[in-house]
PDB file of C-alpha atoms in Angstrom:
ATOM      1  CA  UNK A   1       1.574   1.299  13.149  1.00 53.00           C
ATOM      2  CA  UNK A   2       1.265   0.824  16.898  1.00 59.00           C
ATOM      3  CA  UNK A   3      -1.540  -1.226  18.460  1.00 73.00           C
ATOM      4  CA  UNK A   4      -4.913   0.084  17.290  1.00 82.00           C
ATOM      5  CA  UNK A   5      -6.409   2.593  19.684  1.00 87.00           C
ATOM      6  CA  UNK A   6      -6.371   6.295  20.571  1.00 91.00           C
ATOM      7  CA  UNK A   7      -3.292   8.136  19.339  1.00 91.00           C
ATOM      8  CA  UNK A   8      -1.975  11.667  19.682  1.00 91.00           C
ATOM      9  CA  UNK A   9      -1.775  13.906  16.624  1.00 92.00           C
ATOM     10  CA  UNK A  10       2.030  14.097  16.564  1.00 92.00           C
ATOM     11  CA  UNK A  11       2.354  10.308  16.459  1.00 92.00           C
ATOM     12  CA  UNK A  12      -0.342  10.006  13.756  1.00 92.00           C
ATOM     13  CA  UNK A  13       1.562  12.419  11.504  1.00 94.00           C
ATOM     14  CA  UNK A  14       4.831  10.544  12.147  1.00 94.00           C
ATOM     15  CA  UNK A  15       3.279   7.167  11.238  1.00 93.00           C
ATOM     16  CA  UNK A  16       1.596   8.565   8.118  1.00 94.00           C
ATOM     17  CA  UNK A  17       4.973   9.943   6.991  1.00 95.00           C
ATOM     18  CA  UNK A  18       6.484   6.467   7.485  1.00 94.00           C
ATOM     19  CA  UNK A  19       3.674   5.124   5.296  1.00 93.00           C
ATOM     20  CA  UNK A  20       4.808   7.421   2.468  1.00 95.00           C
ATOM     21  CA  UNK A  21       2.646  10.510   2.960  1.00 96.00           C
ATOM     22  CA  UNK A  22       4.107  14.008   2.522  1.00 95.00           C
ATOM     23  CA  UNK A  23       3.188  16.952   4.721  1.00 91.00           C
ATOM     24  CA  UNK A  24       1.427  18.103   6.745  1.00 93.00           C
ATOM     25  CA  UNK A  25       0.507  21.108   4.626  1.00 93.00           C
ATOM     26  CA  UNK A  26      -1.704  24.021   5.646  1.00 93.00           C
ATOM     27  CA  UNK A  27      -4.972  24.466   3.861  1.00 83.00           C
ATOM     28  CA  UNK A  28      -8.422  25.682   4.817  1.00 84.00           C
ATOM     29  CA  UNK A  29      -9.416  24.823   8.356  1.00 89.00           C
ATOM     30  CA  UNK A  30      -7.230  21.698   8.684  1.00 90.00           C
ATOM     31  CA  UNK A  31      -3.773  20.547   7.742  1.00 92.00           C
ATOM     32  CA  UNK A  32      -3.477  17.628   5.327  1.00 94.00           C
ATOM     33  CA  UNK A  33      -1.029  14.989   4.104  1.00 95.00           C
ATOM     34  CA  UNK A  34      -0.714  13.744   0.525  1.00 96.00           C
ATOM     35  CA  UNK A  35       0.383  10.502  -1.152  1.00 95.00           C
ATOM     36  CA  UNK A  36      -0.209  10.382  -4.893  1.00 94.00           C
ATOM     37  CA  UNK A  37      -3.926  10.978  -5.443  1.00 95.00           C
ATOM     38  CA  UNK A  38      -4.822  10.440  -1.761  1.00 94.00           C
ATOM     39  CA  UNK A  39      -5.289  13.533   0.427  1.00 94.00           C
ATOM     40  CA  UNK A  40      -6.009  13.031   4.132  1.00 94.00           C
ATOM     41  CA  UNK A  41      -7.140  15.841   6.434  1.00 93.00           C
ATOM     42  CA  UNK A  42      -5.436  15.812   9.824  1.00 92.00           C
ATOM     43  CA  UNK A  43      -7.435  16.876  12.912  1.00 90.00           C
ATOM     44  CA  UNK A  44      -6.377  20.146  14.498  1.00 88.00           C
ATOM     45  CA  UNK A  45      -4.344  19.945  17.715  1.00 85.00           C
ATOM     46  CA  UNK A  46      -6.554  19.679  20.772  1.00 80.00           C
ATOM     47  CA  UNK A  47      -6.198  18.594  24.371  1.00 80.00           C
ATOM     48  CA  UNK A  48      -7.030  14.918  23.919  1.00 86.00           C
ATOM     49  CA  UNK A  49      -5.951  12.050  21.724  1.00 91.00           C
ATOM     50  CA  UNK A  50      -7.521  11.160  18.382  1.00 92.00           C
ATOM     51  CA  UNK A  51     -10.246   8.633  19.167  1.00 91.00           C
ATOM     52  CA  UNK A  52     -10.291   5.081  17.920  1.00 92.00           C
ATOM     53  CA  UNK A  53     -13.302   5.769  15.659  1.00 93.00           C
ATOM     54  CA  UNK A  54     -11.715   8.855  14.040  1.00 92.00           C
ATOM     55  CA  UNK A  55      -8.432   6.976  13.620  1.00 92.00           C
ATOM     56  CA  UNK A  56     -10.356   4.195  11.875  1.00 93.00           C
ATOM     57  CA  UNK A  57     -11.885   6.667   9.393  1.00 94.00           C
ATOM     58  CA  UNK A  58      -8.501   8.305   8.703  1.00 93.00           C
ATOM     59  CA  UNK A  59      -6.814   4.942   8.060  1.00 92.00           C
ATOM     60  CA  UNK A  60      -9.663   3.847   5.787  1.00 93.00           C
ATOM     61  CA  UNK A  61      -9.284   7.035   3.717  1.00 93.00           C
ATOM     62  CA  UNK A  62      -5.520   6.467   3.599  1.00 93.00           C
ATOM     63  CA  UNK A  63      -6.105   2.883   2.398  1.00 91.00           C
ATOM     64  CA  UNK A  64      -4.078   1.506   5.307  1.00 88.00           C
ATOM     65  CA  UNK A  65      -5.355  -1.772   6.750  1.00 81.00           C
TER      66      UNK A  65
END
């Protein structure tokens, strides 16, 4: 992972794939990635980057330190 801070959605998906996640898959209101029993929802594309606080929550759910 790059230095911890805001990240754009495209880079987040790329780094999660490097960490072994498959996807993103469409489902409901958000896309998601899967690794074993772990399913992580990916924020929808928007104008800005994914904030540091949201990135922190996503990484915690993904069990990535």
